[in-house]
Structure formats: C-alpha cells, structure tokens
Amino acid sequence: MKLRNTGELSDKVDIQMTPMIDIVFLLLIFFIFNFRIVVQEGDFNIRMPVAGPSAASIDTQLPIRVRLTSDDEGNLTGIVAGDRKLDNFSDLHQFILAQVGNDAGPDGADNMEVELDCDYGLKYRYVISAVTAISGYVTADGHIVKLIQKIKLSPPKKPS
Amino acid sequence: MRMPSPKQTLAKAEMDMTPMIDMTFQLIAFFMVLLNFAETEQDARIKLPSSELAKPPEVALESPLVLQLTKDDKVIFGGELLPISGLGQPLSREKRFLELNGVDPKEATIVIRADGDAKTGVVQEVMQLCQENDFEIFALRAKQELAEEEP
C-alpha cells in the first residue's frame, strides 16, 4: 500500500517570540519612564538639646557667634563673626581657620562651637553656605578636612 | 509547459531576533540597576541648597524622620502637606511610636530637607517644635556640589 506523502517533517520548533518581546518592551518603557538622575545628598549633623548647657557643651569654650543678616527679600546683607564684619563666606572660612589655628591642642576644633544667629527671613541656602564655611573644606585631591563640627542655630526671632 | 508550484519557490523570510533581544535585555538590566525606589522621600517641590561638603552618610541614620520644608512655609511629613502649626501632633505621635518601640527620641534623627529659598526662621521654628517633642539630633540635608577646580 502506498502511503500518502505528508511532506518533510521539520526538526525546527518555532517558539512564539511575540508575547515575550511585547512584555520585554513594556518593561523597558516602564524603566525608562521611572528613571531619574538623582543628585547625591549629604547631611550636616547638629545636636541641639532644648535648653540649658548640655553635657556635651560643658567642656567646650564659649561658642563663636556668627550673625547673618538679611534684607526684606531674604538675601544676605551682612556676616559678623565675633566682633568682625566679614564680606563673604570665604572670609568667614578664613576667620574659622584662624580660630582653629589659634586654639591650642591637637583637638582644638573638637572643643569649639559656633552659634549661628540668623534673621528670620534669611534664605536657608545662606545658612548651608555658612555651615559649609564653618565645618570644613575639600582639598585639591578631594578629601574633606573637618573644622568645627559643633554648630547650633539660635532660637528664631520672629519679626514683630 | 508545466509551471512550478508557488510552494516550492517561496522561501520563508526569517528575521534573526537574537541581537535585538540581547540588547533589550541589557537595557532592562541597566535601568533596573539604576532605578532607585528608595529615593521616594525626595520631593520635586523642594530645591535643596548645595554644598561641596554634602557627602552621603557612610552609615545609616538612626531612626530617621524626614521633614521637608517648602519655600512657602509648609512642611511635608509622611506624604502630607501641613502648615507649621499642624506639625506638633504628628511629631508627638512619632515620639510615642518610637517610645513604644523602645527607641529614645533623643537618639532619633530628624532629617531636614528644606528648600534653599525657605525662611531660616521657619526652619528654626520646626527645629524648636522637634525639641519640644524631645528630638535633639538634626541632619540638615544639602545636595552634593562638585568643588570647582581652580585654574
């Protein structure tokens, strides 16, 4: 008996790629839309107990008072460190460097404290600039040299 | 004359999908690795001030509570936009929660993400409210700024 020719049987098994490619592209679109370039953030740590001298501040000297004044729009108008009027944050940084250098002992900066006294309406970015000038600097090879780490803000003085 | 059957002459055109799928999977892997779901605390309404000393902390903060201050004197806390006067209650709730979990509020860190144009007095008021609820460690957050190279 002659068998009916059913044609050649192929060894190749075709997998349906379409659903997989659909899902893969959907995943890709999801990740692309949720992708954000995030700028690294860092913190300046300050410890501010409610009132009265804390145990940490008993062994420190009197804090260096830094006064930041502002105009009605919140822009910085003046910096006074101790009794000295300064022009900019670079001068404040030099002032702090001189204070740390004058302080005797290897851990001089560890015992020093700065109190920032700011006008109520001053823009917060100037506070961060002041904290940056006070707390350290970055060397040419990218290392951070710490200066005064004990920084506190004076209580708010709401304008009447 | 006998014509050839069309079945015999038509060759099946097949596209090689392998390189495309390879590339697509590599792209997915790239975006998956870079996608950071942990940064959900970052709010687009806050434009942080920048500082060259702001480096990401090397160790995780102790029980952090994130307070975000907008430039129009509002606080974003736990996803809610609150006036400064409305912050006392959620803070005392957080304090009770920490105490129930055996954490001293004095050891918890309040992370302050304030807009660069926010009033310093408002930031100080927020810190005062935190102090009233026994929180005393603060982390003033700033975004990292690369130091300008001197010519």
Short mmCIF file of C-alpha atoms in Angstrom, two decimals:
data_model
loop_
_atom_site.label_atom_id
_atom_site.label_comp_id
_atom_site.label_asym_id
_atom_site.label_seq_id
_atom_site.Cartn_x
_atom_site.Cartn_y
_atom_site.Cartn_z
CA MET A 1 0.00 0.00 0.00
CA LYS A 2 1.33 3.34 -0.91
CA LEU A 3 1.37 5.80 1.98
CA ARG A 4 0.27 9.30 1.41
CA ASN A 5 3.12 11.75 1.30
CA THR A 6 2.73 14.03 4.31
CA GLY A 7 5.71 16.17 3.41
CA GLU A 8 9.00 16.53 5.20
CA LEU A 9 8.92 16.64 8.98
CA SER A 10 10.92 19.62 10.19
CA ASP A 11 13.18 19.36 13.27
CA LYS A 12 12.90 23.10 13.89
CA VAL A 13 10.48 24.08 16.65
CA ASP A 14 9.23 27.61 16.30
CA ILE A 15 8.75 29.43 19.59
CA GLN A 16 6.34 32.31 19.55
CA MET A 17 8.53 35.29 20.34
CA THR A 18 5.89 38.00 20.00
CA PRO A 19 4.40 37.89 23.55
CA MET A 20 7.86 37.83 25.10
CA ILE A 21 9.02 40.80 23.04
CA ASP A 22 5.81 42.66 23.94
CA ILE A 23 6.43 42.16 27.65
CA VAL A 24 10.10 42.99 27.35
CA PHE A 25 9.33 46.27 25.59
CA LEU A 26 6.68 47.12 28.19
CA LEU A 27 9.24 46.52 30.93
CA LEU A 28 11.75 48.67 29.09
CA ILE A 29 9.25 51.51 28.74
CA PHE A 30 8.38 51.25 32.45
CA PHE A 31 12.02 51.51 33.49
CA ILE A 32 12.75 54.36 31.07
CA PHE A 33 9.86 56.43 32.40
CA ASN A 34 10.76 55.78 36.04
CA PHE A 35 14.41 56.55 35.55
CA ARG A 36 15.61 59.72 37.23
CA ILE A 37 19.09 61.00 37.61
CA VAL A 38 19.32 61.58 41.35
CA VAL A 39 21.83 64.02 42.75
CA GLN A 40 23.68 62.68 45.77
CA GLU A 41 22.64 64.24 49.04
CA GLY A 42 24.52 64.63 52.28
CA ASP A 43 23.84 65.79 55.80
CA PHE A 44 25.25 68.25 58.27
CA ASN A 45 24.62 66.78 61.69
CA ILE A 46 23.82 69.07 64.56
CA ARG A 47 22.75 68.22 68.09
CA MET A 48 20.52 70.81 69.70
CA PRO A 49 19.07 69.96 73.12
CA VAL A 50 16.12 72.01 74.33
CA ALA A 51 17.68 74.48 76.72
CA GLY A 52 20.47 74.85 79.20
CA PRO A 53 24.01 73.63 78.81
CA SER A 54 24.15 70.03 77.70
CA ALA A 55 26.73 67.56 78.90
CA ALA A 56 28.44 67.89 75.56
CA SER A 57 28.81 71.64 75.77
CA ILE A 58 30.05 71.91 79.34
CA ASP A 59 33.64 71.14 78.40
CA THR A 60 33.64 73.41 75.36
CA GLN A 61 34.56 77.07 75.20
CA LEU A 62 32.04 79.82 74.68
CA PRO A 63 30.59 79.44 71.20
CA ILE A 64 31.78 81.69 68.40
CA ARG A 65 28.78 83.76 67.46
CA VAL A 66 28.16 84.23 63.75
CA ARG A 67 25.43 86.68 62.84
CA LEU A 68 23.81 86.59 59.40
CA THR A 69 21.55 89.49 58.45
CA SER A 70 19.16 89.76 55.55
CA ASP A 71 17.06 92.28 53.67
CA ASP A 72 13.26 92.08 53.24
CA GLU A 73 13.61 89.61 50.38
CA GLY A 74 15.76 87.22 52.40
CA ASN A 75 19.03 87.99 50.65
CA LEU A 76 22.17 88.10 52.73
CA THR A 77 23.28 91.61 53.69
CA GLY A 78 25.97 91.02 56.27
CA ILE A 79 28.11 88.50 58.13
CA VAL A 80 29.51 89.27 61.55
CA ALA A 81 31.73 86.69 63.24
CA GLY A 82 32.54 87.54 66.83
CA ASP A 83 33.10 91.30 66.53
CA ARG A 84 34.42 91.23 62.98
CA LYS A 85 32.37 92.25 60.00
CA LEU A 86 33.04 89.97 57.04
CA ASP A 87 32.32 90.39 53.35
CA ASN A 88 31.53 86.85 52.23
CA PHE A 89 31.61 83.19 53.21
CA SER A 90 35.17 82.86 52.02
CA ASP A 91 36.16 85.43 54.67
CA LEU A 92 34.12 83.50 57.23
CA HIS A 93 36.02 80.36 56.28
CA GLN A 94 39.36 82.18 56.74
CA PHE A 95 38.14 83.51 60.10
CA ILE A 96 37.25 79.98 61.25
CA LEU A 97 40.59 78.64 60.00
CA ALA A 98 42.37 81.33 62.04
CA GLN A 99 40.28 80.48 65.12
CA VAL A 100 41.01 76.77 64.80
CA GLY A 101 44.70 77.51 64.22
CA ASN A 102 44.85 79.75 67.29
CA ASP A 103 43.27 77.16 69.51
CA ALA A 104 45.85 75.20 71.48
CA GLY A 105 45.98 71.43 71.43
CA PRO A 106 45.56 68.82 68.74
CA ASP A 107 41.80 68.58 69.17
CA GLY A 108 41.24 72.32 69.16
CA ALA A 109 38.40 72.29 66.63
CA ASP A 110 36.64 69.49 68.52
CA ASN A 111 36.13 71.71 71.55
CA MET A 112 34.92 74.70 69.57
CA GLU A 113 31.32 75.52 68.92
CA VAL A 114 29.63 78.01 66.60
CA GLU A 115 26.23 79.53 67.15
CA LEU A 116 24.50 80.84 64.05
CA ASP A 117 22.25 83.77 64.75
CA CYS A 118 20.21 84.43 61.61
CA ASP A 119 17.49 86.86 60.66
CA TYR A 120 14.07 85.23 60.47
CA GLY A 121 13.57 85.85 56.76
CA LEU A 122 17.07 84.87 55.63
CA LYS A 123 17.04 82.32 52.84
CA TYR A 124 18.05 78.91 54.14
CA ARG A 125 20.68 78.44 51.43
CA TYR A 126 22.86 81.07 53.15
CA VAL A 127 22.72 79.02 56.35
CA ILE A 128 24.00 75.98 54.47
CA SER A 129 26.75 78.14 52.92
CA ALA A 130 27.72 79.35 56.39
CA VAL A 131 27.66 75.80 57.78
CA THR A 132 29.85 74.71 54.85
CA ALA A 133 32.36 77.51 55.52
CA ILE A 134 32.48 76.62 59.21
CA SER A 135 32.51 72.84 59.13
CA GLY A 136 35.33 72.14 56.70
CA TYR A 137 36.76 72.27 53.22
CA VAL A 138 37.67 69.99 50.36
CA THR A 139 41.33 69.61 49.45
CA ALA A 140 42.58 69.52 45.86
CA ASP A 141 42.67 65.71 45.95
CA GLY A 142 39.05 65.52 47.05
CA HIS A 143 39.49 64.83 50.75
CA ILE A 144 37.33 66.59 53.29
CA VAL A 145 39.13 68.37 56.10
CA LYS A 146 36.82 68.89 59.04
CA LEU A 147 36.91 72.07 61.07
CA ILE A 148 34.22 72.91 63.62
CA GLN A 149 31.50 70.26 63.81
CA LYS A 150 29.54 71.63 66.76
CA ILE A 151 27.15 74.08 65.17
CA LYS A 152 23.85 75.24 66.56
CA LEU A 153 21.18 77.67 65.50
CA SER A 154 19.93 80.30 67.87
CA PRO A 155 16.17 80.33 68.64
CA PRO A 156 14.01 82.02 65.98
CA LYS A 157 13.28 85.70 66.36
CA LYS A 158 10.01 86.36 64.61
CA PRO A 159 9.83 89.95 63.32
CA SER A 160 7.18 91.98 65.13
CA MET B 1 4.75 23.57 -20.20
CA ARG B 2 4.42 22.79 -16.57
CA MET B 3 4.59 25.80 -14.22
CA PRO B 4 6.45 25.43 -10.92
CA SER B 5 4.31 25.30 -7.86
CA PRO B 6 4.42 28.53 -5.77
CA LYS B 7 5.02 26.41 -2.65
CA GLN B 8 8.34 25.34 -3.98
CA THR B 9 9.67 28.79 -4.93
CA LEU B 10 8.65 30.89 -1.86
CA ALA B 11 11.33 30.83 0.84
CA LYS B 12 10.29 31.71 4.36
CA ALA B 13 11.84 35.02 5.38
CA GLU B 14 13.00 34.86 8.99
CA MET B 15 14.45 37.78 10.91
CA ASP B 16 17.20 37.00 13.39
CA MET B 17 15.80 38.40 16.63
CA THR B 18 18.69 37.35 18.88
CA PRO B 19 20.77 40.59 18.79
CA MET B 20 17.68 42.74 19.36
CA ILE B 21 16.56 40.66 22.35
CA ASP B 22 20.10 40.72 23.74
CA MET B 23 20.22 44.49 23.54
CA THR B 24 16.75 44.89 25.02
CA PHE B 25 17.61 42.69 27.99
CA GLN B 26 20.82 44.62 28.53
CA LEU B 27 18.86 47.87 28.53
CA ILE B 28 16.37 46.46 31.02
CA ALA B 29 19.19 45.27 33.26
CA PHE B 30 20.80 48.74 33.07
CA PHE B 31 17.63 50.58 34.05
CA MET B 32 16.78 48.05 36.77
CA VAL B 33 20.15 48.51 38.42
CA LEU B 34 19.98 52.30 38.27
CA LEU B 35 16.37 52.67 39.30
CA ASN B 36 16.27 53.66 42.92
CA PHE B 37 12.95 53.15 44.62
CA ALA B 38 14.45 54.19 47.97
CA GLU B 39 14.60 57.82 46.89
CA THR B 40 10.86 58.23 47.26
CA GLU B 41 11.44 60.70 50.11
CA GLN B 42 12.78 63.17 47.60
CA ASP B 43 10.11 65.65 46.68
CA ALA B 44 10.25 67.66 43.48
CA ARG B 45 8.81 70.70 45.30
CA ILE B 46 12.00 71.01 47.34
CA LYS B 47 15.06 72.52 45.71
CA LEU B 48 17.81 71.70 48.17
CA PRO B 49 20.70 74.12 48.68
CA SER B 50 24.02 72.71 47.55
CA SER B 51 27.25 72.25 49.43
CA GLU B 52 30.59 70.78 48.46
CA LEU B 53 30.80 69.10 51.87
CA ALA B 54 27.48 67.28 51.50
CA LYS B 55 28.53 63.67 51.15
CA PRO B 56 26.15 60.74 51.54
CA PRO B 57 26.40 59.26 55.06
CA GLU B 58 28.58 56.17 55.37
CA VAL B 59 26.33 54.59 57.99
CA ALA B 60 22.56 54.61 58.02
CA LEU B 61 20.93 57.24 60.22
CA GLU B 62 19.37 56.15 63.50
CA SER B 63 15.54 56.11 63.22
CA PRO B 64 15.33 58.94 60.69
CA LEU B 65 12.27 61.14 60.39
CA VAL B 66 12.24 63.26 57.26
CA LEU B 67 10.72 66.73 57.39
CA GLN B 68 10.59 68.63 54.11
CA LEU B 69 10.10 72.37 54.12
CA THR B 70 8.78 74.15 51.05
CA LYS B 71 9.63 77.75 50.28
CA ASP B 72 6.06 78.82 51.15
CA ASP B 73 6.40 77.78 54.81
CA LYS B 74 4.71 74.39 54.58
CA VAL B 75 6.02 71.06 55.85
CA ILE B 76 5.73 67.75 54.02
CA PHE B 77 5.69 65.00 56.59
CA GLY B 78 4.58 61.44 55.90
CA GLY B 79 3.33 62.50 52.47
CA GLU B 80 1.06 65.19 53.91
CA LEU B 81 1.42 68.91 53.30
CA LEU B 82 0.99 70.61 56.66
CA PRO B 83 1.26 74.14 58.00
CA ILE B 84 3.96 74.62 60.64
CA SER B 85 1.28 74.89 63.35
CA GLY B 86 -0.06 71.44 62.38
CA LEU B 87 3.26 69.67 62.86
CA GLY B 88 3.10 69.28 66.66
CA GLN B 89 0.55 66.46 66.65
CA PRO B 90 2.29 64.20 64.10
CA LEU B 91 5.59 64.75 65.88
CA SER B 92 4.19 63.73 69.27
CA ARG B 93 2.61 60.69 67.56
CA GLU B 94 6.03 59.74 66.16
CA LYS B 95 7.58 60.26 69.58
CA ARG B 96 5.04 57.88 71.18
CA PHE B 97 5.61 55.37 68.39
CA LEU B 98 9.38 55.45 68.93
CA GLU B 99 8.98 55.08 72.70
CA LEU B 100 6.66 52.10 72.21
CA ASN B 101 9.36 50.52 70.09
CA GLY B 102 11.97 51.14 72.75
CA VAL B 103 13.76 53.94 70.90
CA ASP B 104 14.66 57.08 72.80
CA PRO B 105 13.51 60.14 70.76
CA LYS B 106 16.78 61.82 71.80
CA GLU B 107 18.63 59.25 69.69
CA ALA B 108 16.36 59.59 66.65
CA THR B 109 17.50 61.81 63.80
CA ILE B 110 15.30 64.48 62.27
CA VAL B 111 16.36 64.94 58.66
CA ILE B 112 15.51 68.44 57.48
CA ARG B 113 15.18 68.79 53.72
CA ALA B 114 14.43 72.48 53.36
CA ASP B 115 14.17 74.43 50.14
CA GLY B 116 17.04 76.83 49.53
CA ASP B 117 14.57 79.73 49.46
CA ALA B 118 12.77 78.72 52.67
CA LYS B 119 13.00 81.17 55.56
CA THR B 120 15.63 80.27 58.13
CA GLY B 121 13.22 81.36 60.88
CA VAL B 122 10.72 78.74 59.73
CA VAL B 123 13.42 76.05 59.78
CA GLN B 124 14.28 77.16 63.32
CA GLU B 125 10.59 77.01 64.33
CA VAL B 126 10.38 73.45 63.02
CA MET B 127 13.51 72.54 64.98
CA GLN B 128 12.00 74.12 68.08
CA LEU B 129 8.84 72.04 67.66
CA CYS B 130 11.02 68.93 67.39
CA GLN B 131 12.93 69.93 70.52
CA GLU B 132 9.63 70.28 72.38
CA ASN B 133 9.00 66.64 71.47
CA ASP B 134 12.42 65.59 72.83
CA PHE B 135 14.12 65.25 69.45
CA GLU B 136 17.56 66.77 69.51
CA ILE B 137 19.61 65.32 66.67
CA PHE B 138 19.15 67.07 63.36
CA ALA B 139 20.60 66.42 59.93
CA LEU B 140 20.44 69.41 57.62
CA ARG B 141 20.34 67.94 54.16
CA ALA B 142 22.01 69.51 51.14
CA LYS B 143 22.72 68.26 47.69
CA GLN B 144 26.22 67.44 46.66
CA GLU B 145 28.08 70.06 44.72
CA LEU B 146 31.33 69.30 42.97
CA ALA B 147 34.13 71.63 44.03
CA GLU B 148 35.17 73.96 41.25
CA GLU B 149 38.67 73.39 40.10
CA GLU B 150 40.94 76.38 40.32
CA PRO B 151 42.51 77.39 37.00
#
